[in-house]
CSV table of N, CA and C in Angstrom, one decimal:
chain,number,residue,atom,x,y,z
A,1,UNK,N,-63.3,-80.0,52.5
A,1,UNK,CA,-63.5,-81.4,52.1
A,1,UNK,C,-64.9,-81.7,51.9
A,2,UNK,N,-65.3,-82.4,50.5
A,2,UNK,CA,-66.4,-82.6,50.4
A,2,UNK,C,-66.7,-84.0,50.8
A,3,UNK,N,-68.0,-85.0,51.1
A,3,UNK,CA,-68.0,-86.1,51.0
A,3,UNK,C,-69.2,-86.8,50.4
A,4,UNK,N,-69.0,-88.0,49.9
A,4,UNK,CA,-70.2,-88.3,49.4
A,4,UNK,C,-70.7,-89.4,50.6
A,5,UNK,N,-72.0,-90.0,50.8
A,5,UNK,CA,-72.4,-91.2,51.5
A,5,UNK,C,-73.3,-91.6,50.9
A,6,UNK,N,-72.9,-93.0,50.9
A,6,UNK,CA,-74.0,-94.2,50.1
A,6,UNK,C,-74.1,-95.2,51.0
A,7,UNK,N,-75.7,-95.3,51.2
A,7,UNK,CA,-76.5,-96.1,52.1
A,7,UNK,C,-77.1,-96.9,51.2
A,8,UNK,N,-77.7,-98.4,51.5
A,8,UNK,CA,-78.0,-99.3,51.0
A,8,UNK,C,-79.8,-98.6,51.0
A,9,UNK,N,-80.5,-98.6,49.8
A,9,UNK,CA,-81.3,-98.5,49.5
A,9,UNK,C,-82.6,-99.2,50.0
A,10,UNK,N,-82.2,-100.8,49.9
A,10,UNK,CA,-83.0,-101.6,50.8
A,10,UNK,C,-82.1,-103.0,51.0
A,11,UNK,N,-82.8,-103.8,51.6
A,11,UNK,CA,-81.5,-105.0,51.5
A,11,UNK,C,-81.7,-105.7,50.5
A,12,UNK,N,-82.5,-105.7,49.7
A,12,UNK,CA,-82.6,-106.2,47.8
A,12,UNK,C,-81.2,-105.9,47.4
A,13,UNK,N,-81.1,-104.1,47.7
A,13,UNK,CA,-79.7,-103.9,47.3
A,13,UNK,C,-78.3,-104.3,47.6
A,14,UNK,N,-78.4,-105.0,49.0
A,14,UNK,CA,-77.3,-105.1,49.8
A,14,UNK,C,-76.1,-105.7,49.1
A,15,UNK,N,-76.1,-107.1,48.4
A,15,UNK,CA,-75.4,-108.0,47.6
A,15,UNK,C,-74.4,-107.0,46.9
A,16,UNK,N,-75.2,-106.3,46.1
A,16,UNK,CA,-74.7,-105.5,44.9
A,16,UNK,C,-73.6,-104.2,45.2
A,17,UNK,N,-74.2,-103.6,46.9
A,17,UNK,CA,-73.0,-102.9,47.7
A,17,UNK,C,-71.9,-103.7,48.4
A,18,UNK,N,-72.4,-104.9,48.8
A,18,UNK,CA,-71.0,-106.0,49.2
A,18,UNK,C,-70.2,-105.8,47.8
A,19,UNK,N,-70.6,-106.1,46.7
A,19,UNK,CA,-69.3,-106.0,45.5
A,19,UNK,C,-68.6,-104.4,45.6
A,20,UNK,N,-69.6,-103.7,45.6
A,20,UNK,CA,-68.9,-102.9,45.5
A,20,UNK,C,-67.8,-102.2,46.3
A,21,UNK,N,-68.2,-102.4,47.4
A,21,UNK,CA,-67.0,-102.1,48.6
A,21,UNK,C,-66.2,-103.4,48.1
A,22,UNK,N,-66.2,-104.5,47.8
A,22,UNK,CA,-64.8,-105.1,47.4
A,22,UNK,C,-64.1,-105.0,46.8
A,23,UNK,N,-64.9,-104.1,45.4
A,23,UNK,CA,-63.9,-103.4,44.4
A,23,UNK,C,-63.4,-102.3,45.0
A,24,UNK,N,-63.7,-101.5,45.6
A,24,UNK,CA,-63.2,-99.9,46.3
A,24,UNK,C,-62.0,-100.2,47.0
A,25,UNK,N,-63.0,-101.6,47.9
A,25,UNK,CA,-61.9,-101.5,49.0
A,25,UNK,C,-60.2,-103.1,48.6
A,26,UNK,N,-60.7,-104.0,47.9
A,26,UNK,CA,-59.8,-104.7,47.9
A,26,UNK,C,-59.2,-104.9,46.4
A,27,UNK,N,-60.1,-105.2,45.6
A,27,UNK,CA,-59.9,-105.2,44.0
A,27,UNK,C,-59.0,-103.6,43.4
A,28,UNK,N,-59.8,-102.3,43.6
A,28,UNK,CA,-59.0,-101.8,42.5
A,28,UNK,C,-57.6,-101.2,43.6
A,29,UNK,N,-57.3,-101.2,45.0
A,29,UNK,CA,-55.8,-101.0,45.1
A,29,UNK,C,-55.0,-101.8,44.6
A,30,UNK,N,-55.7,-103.2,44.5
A,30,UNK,CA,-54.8,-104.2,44.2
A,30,UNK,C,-54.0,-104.0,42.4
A,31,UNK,N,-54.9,-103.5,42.3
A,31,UNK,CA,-54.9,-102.7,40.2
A,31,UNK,C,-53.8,-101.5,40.3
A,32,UNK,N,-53.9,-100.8,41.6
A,32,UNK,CA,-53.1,-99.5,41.4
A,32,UNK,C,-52.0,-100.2,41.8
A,33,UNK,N,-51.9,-101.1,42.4
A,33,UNK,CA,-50.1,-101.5,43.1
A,33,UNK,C,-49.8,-102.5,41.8
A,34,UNK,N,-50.2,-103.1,40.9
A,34,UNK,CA,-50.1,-103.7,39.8
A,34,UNK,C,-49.4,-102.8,38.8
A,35,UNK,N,-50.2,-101.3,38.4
A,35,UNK,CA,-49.5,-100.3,37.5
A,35,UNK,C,-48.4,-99.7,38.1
A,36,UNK,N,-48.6,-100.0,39.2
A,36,UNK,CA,-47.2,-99.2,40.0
A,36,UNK,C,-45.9,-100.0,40.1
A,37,UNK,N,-45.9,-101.1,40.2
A,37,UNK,CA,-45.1,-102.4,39.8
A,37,UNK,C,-44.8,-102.7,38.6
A,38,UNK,N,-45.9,-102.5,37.4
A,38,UNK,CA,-45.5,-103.1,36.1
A,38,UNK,C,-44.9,-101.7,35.5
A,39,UNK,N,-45.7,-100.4,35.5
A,39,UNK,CA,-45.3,-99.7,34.8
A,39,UNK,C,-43.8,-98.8,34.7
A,40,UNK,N,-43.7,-98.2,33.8
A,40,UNK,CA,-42.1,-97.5,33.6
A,40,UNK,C,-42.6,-96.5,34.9
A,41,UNK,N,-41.4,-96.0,35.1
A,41,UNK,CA,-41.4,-95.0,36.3
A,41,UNK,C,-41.9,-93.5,35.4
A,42,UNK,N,-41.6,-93.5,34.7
A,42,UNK,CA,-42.3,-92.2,33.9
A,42,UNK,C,-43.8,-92.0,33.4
A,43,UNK,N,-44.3,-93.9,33.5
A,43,UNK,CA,-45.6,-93.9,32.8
A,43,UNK,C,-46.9,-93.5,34.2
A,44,UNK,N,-47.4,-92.4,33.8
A,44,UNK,CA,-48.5,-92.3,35.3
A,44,UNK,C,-50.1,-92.5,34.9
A,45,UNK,N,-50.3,-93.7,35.3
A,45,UNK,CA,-51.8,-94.4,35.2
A,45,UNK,C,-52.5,-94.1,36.3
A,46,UNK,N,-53.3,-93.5,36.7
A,46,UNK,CA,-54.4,-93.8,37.9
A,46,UNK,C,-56.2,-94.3,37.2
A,47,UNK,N,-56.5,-95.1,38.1
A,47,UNK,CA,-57.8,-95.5,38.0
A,47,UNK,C,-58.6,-94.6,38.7
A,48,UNK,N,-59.6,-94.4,37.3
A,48,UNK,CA,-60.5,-93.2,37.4
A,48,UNK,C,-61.8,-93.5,38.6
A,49,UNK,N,-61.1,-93.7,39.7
A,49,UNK,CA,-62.5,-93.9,41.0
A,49,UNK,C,-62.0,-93.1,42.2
A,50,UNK,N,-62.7,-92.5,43.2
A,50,UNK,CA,-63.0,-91.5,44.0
A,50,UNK,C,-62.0,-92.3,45.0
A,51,UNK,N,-61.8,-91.4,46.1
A,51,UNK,CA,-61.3,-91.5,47.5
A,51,UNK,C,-62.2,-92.2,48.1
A,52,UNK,N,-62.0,-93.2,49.0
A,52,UNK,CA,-62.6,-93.7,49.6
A,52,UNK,C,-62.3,-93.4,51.5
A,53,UNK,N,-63.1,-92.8,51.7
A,53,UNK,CA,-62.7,-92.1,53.4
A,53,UNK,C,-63.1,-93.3,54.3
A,54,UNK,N,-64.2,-93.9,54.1
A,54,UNK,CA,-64.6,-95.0,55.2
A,54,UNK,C,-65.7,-95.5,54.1
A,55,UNK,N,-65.6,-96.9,54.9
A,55,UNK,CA,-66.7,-97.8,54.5
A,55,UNK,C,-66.6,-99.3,55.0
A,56,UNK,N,-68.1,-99.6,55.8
A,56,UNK,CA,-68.4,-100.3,56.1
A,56,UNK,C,-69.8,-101.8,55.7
A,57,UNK,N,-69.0,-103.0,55.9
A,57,UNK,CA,-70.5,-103.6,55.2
A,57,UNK,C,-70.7,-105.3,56.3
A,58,UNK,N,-71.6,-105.1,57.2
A,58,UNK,CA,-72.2,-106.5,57.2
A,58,UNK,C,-73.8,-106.4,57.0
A,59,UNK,N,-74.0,-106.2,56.1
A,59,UNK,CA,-75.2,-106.9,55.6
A,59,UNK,C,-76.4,-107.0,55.5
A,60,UNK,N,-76.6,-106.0,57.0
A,60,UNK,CA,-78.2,-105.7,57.3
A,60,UNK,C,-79.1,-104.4,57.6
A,61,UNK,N,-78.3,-103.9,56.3
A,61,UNK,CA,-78.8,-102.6,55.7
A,61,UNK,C,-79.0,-101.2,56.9
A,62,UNK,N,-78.4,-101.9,58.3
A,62,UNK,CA,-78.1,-101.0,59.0
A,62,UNK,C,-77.0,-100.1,59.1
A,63,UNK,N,-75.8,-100.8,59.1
A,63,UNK,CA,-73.9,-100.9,59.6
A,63,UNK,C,-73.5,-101.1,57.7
A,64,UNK,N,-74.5,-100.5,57.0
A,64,UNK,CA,-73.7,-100.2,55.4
A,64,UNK,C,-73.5,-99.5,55.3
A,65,UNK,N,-72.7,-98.5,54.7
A,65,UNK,CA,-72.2,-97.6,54.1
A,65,UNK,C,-70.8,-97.5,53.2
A,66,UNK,N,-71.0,-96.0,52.6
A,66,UNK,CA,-69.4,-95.9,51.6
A,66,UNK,C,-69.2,-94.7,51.6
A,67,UNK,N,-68.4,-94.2,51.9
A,67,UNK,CA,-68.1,-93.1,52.6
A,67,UNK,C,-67.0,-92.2,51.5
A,68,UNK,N,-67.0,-91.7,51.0
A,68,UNK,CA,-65.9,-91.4,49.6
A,68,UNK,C,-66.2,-89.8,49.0
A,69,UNK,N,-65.4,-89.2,47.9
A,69,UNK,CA,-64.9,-87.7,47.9
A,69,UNK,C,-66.4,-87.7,47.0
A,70,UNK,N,-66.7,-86.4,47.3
A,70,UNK,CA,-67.5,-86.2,46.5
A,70,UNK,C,-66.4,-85.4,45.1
A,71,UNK,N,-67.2,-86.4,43.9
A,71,UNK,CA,-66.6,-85.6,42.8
A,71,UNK,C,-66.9,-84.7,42.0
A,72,UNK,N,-68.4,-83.9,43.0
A,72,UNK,CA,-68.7,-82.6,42.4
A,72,UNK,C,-67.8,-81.7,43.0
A,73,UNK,N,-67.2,-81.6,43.7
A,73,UNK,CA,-66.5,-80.5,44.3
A,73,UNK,C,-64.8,-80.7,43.4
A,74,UNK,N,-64.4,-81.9,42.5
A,74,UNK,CA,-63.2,-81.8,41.5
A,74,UNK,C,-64.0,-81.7,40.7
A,75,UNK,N,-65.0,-80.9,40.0
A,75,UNK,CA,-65.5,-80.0,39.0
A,75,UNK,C,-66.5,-81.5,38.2
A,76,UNK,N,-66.4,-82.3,39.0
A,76,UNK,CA,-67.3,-83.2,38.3
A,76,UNK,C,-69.2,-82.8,38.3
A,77,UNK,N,-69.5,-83.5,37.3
A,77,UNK,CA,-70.8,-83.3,37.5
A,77,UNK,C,-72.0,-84.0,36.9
A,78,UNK,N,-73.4,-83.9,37.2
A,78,UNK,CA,-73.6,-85.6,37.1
A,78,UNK,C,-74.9,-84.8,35.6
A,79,UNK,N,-74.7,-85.9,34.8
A,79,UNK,CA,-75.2,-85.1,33.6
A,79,UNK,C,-76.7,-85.3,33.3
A,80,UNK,N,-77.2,-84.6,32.7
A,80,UNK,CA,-79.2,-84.3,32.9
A,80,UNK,C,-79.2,-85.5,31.9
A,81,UNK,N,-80.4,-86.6,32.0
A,81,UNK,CA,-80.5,-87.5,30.6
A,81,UNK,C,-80.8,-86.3,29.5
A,82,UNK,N,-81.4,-85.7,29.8
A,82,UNK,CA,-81.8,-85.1,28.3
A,82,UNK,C,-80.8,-84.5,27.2
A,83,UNK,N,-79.5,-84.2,28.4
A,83,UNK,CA,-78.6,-83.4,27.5
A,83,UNK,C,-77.4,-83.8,27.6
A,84,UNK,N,-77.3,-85.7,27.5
A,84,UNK,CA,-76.5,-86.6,27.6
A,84,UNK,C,-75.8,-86.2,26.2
A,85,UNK,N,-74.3,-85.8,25.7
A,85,UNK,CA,-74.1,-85.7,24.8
A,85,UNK,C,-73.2,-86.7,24.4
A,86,UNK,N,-72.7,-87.5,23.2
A,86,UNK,CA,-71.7,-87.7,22.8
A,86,UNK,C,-70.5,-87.9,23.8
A,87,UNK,N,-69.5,-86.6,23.4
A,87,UNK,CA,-68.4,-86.4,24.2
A,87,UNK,C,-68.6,-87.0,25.7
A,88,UNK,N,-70.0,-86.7,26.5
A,88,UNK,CA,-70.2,-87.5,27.5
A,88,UNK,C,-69.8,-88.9,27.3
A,89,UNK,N,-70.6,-89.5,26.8
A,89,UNK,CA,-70.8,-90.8,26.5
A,89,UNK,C,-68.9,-91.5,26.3
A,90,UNK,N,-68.6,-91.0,25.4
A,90,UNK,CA,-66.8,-91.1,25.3
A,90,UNK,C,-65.9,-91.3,26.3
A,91,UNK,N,-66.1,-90.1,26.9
A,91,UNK,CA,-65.9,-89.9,28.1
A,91,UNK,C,-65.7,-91.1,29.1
A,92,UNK,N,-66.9,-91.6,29.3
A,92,UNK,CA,-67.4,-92.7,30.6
A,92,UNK,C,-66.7,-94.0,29.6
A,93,UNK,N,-67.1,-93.9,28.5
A,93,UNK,CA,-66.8,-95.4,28.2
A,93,UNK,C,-65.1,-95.8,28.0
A,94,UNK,N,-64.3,-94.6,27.6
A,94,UNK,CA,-62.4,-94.5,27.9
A,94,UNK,C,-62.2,-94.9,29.2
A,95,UNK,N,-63.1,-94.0,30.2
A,95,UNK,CA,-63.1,-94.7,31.8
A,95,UNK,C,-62.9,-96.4,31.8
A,96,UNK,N,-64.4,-96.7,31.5
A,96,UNK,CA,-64.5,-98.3,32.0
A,96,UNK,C,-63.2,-99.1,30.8
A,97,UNK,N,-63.2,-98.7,29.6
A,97,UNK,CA,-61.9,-99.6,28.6
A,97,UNK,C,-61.0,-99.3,29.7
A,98,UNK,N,-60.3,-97.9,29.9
A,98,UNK,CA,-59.0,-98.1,31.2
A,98,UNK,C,-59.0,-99.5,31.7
A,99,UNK,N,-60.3,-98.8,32.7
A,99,UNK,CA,-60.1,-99.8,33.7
A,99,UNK,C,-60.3,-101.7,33.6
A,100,UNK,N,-61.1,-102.1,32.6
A,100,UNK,CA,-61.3,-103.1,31.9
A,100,UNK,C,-60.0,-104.1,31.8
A,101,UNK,N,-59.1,-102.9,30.8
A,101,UNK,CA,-58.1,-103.4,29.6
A,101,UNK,C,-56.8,-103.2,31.3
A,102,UNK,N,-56.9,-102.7,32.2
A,102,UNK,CA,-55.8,-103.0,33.2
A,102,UNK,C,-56.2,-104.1,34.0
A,103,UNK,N,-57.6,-104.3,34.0
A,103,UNK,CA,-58.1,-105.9,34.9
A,103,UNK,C,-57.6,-106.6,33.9
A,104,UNK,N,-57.8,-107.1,33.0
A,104,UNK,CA,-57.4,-108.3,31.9
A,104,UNK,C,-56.0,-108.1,32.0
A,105,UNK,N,-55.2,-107.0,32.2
A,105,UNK,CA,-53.7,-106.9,32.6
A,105,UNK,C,-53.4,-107.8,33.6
A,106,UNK,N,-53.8,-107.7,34.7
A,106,UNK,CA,-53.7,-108.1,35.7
A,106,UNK,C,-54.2,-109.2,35.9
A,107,UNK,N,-55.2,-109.8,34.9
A,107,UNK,CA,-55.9,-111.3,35.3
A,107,UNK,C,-54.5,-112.1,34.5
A,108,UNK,N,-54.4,-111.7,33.5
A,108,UNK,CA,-53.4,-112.2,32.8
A,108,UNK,C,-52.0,-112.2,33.5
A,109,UNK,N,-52.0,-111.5,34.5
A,109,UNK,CA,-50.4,-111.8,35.6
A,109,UNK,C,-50.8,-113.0,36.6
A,110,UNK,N,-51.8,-113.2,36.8
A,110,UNK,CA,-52.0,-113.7,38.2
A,110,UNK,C,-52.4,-114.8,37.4
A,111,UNK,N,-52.6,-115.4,36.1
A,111,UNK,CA,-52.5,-116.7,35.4
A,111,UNK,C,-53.7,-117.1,34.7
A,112,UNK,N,-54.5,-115.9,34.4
A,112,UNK,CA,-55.9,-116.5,33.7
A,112,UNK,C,-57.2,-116.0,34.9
A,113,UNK,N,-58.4,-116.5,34.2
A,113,UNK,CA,-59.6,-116.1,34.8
A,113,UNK,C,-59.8,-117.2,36.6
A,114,UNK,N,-59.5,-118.0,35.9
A,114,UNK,CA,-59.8,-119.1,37.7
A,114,UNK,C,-58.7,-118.2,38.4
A,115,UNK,N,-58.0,-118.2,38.2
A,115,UNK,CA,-56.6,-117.5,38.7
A,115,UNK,C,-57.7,-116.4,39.9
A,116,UNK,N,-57.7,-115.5,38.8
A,116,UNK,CA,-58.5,-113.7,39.2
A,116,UNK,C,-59.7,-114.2,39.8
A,117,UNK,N,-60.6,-115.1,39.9
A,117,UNK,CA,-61.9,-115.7,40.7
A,117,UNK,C,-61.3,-115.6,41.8
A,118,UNK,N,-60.5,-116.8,41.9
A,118,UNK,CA,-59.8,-117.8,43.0
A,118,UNK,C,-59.2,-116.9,44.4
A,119,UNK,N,-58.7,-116.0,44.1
A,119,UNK,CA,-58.5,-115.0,44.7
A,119,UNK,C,-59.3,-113.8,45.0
A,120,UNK,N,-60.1,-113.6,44.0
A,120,UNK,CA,-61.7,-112.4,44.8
A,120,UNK,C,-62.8,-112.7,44.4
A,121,UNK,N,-63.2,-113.9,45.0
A,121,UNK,CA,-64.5,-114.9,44.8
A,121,UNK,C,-65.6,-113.6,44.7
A,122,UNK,N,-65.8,-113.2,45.2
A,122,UNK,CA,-66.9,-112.1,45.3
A,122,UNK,C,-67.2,-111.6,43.4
């Protein structure tokens, strides 16, 4: 088992890891039990984001962290700027449409944008 850990950089950054642990931790299950509910039983969607093993956040850049799989060890790997290609670029941005075009799925079940706020103010 590999792991990755992410510590808050300074508390400038802290805000920006509270979002993020609420997407990890509350926002995108709520997306996987959405495709698991709407889709045909044959259709298999997963959202393209890591294991999350632990993670913790109140705020004072002590007791932060994100605790999740490292995805160099599933052959992932993190690409040099110099020899950013194309096919990379493709790549990452099919990721974010996925995942984008299944939030607007989902905003659109739960009744619109106030709807999707209203429920993960963050």
């Amino acid at each position: 088992e590999h792991w990755f850990v992410k510590i808050p950089k300074s508390l400038q950054t802290v805000a920006m890891d509270e979002r993020e642990l609420v997407m990890y931790n509350t926002i995108f299950p709520r997306l996987q039990l959405f495709l698991s509910e709407t889709l045909y039983e044959e259709v298999q969607v997963d959202l393209p984001i890591p294991i999350i093993y632990f993670s913790s956040f109140l705020g004072d850049g002590i007791h932060d962290c994100l605790v999740t799989e490292n995805l160099c060890s599933s052959r992932y790997f993190q690409v040099d700027r110099d020899t950013t290609k194309l096919a990379y670029m493709r790549a990452a941005m099919i990721s974010l449409a996925n995942v984008h075009g299944i939030t607007f799925s989902f905003m659109k079940s739960l009744g619109g944008k106030e709807a999707l706020l209203k429920e993960f103010p963050t």
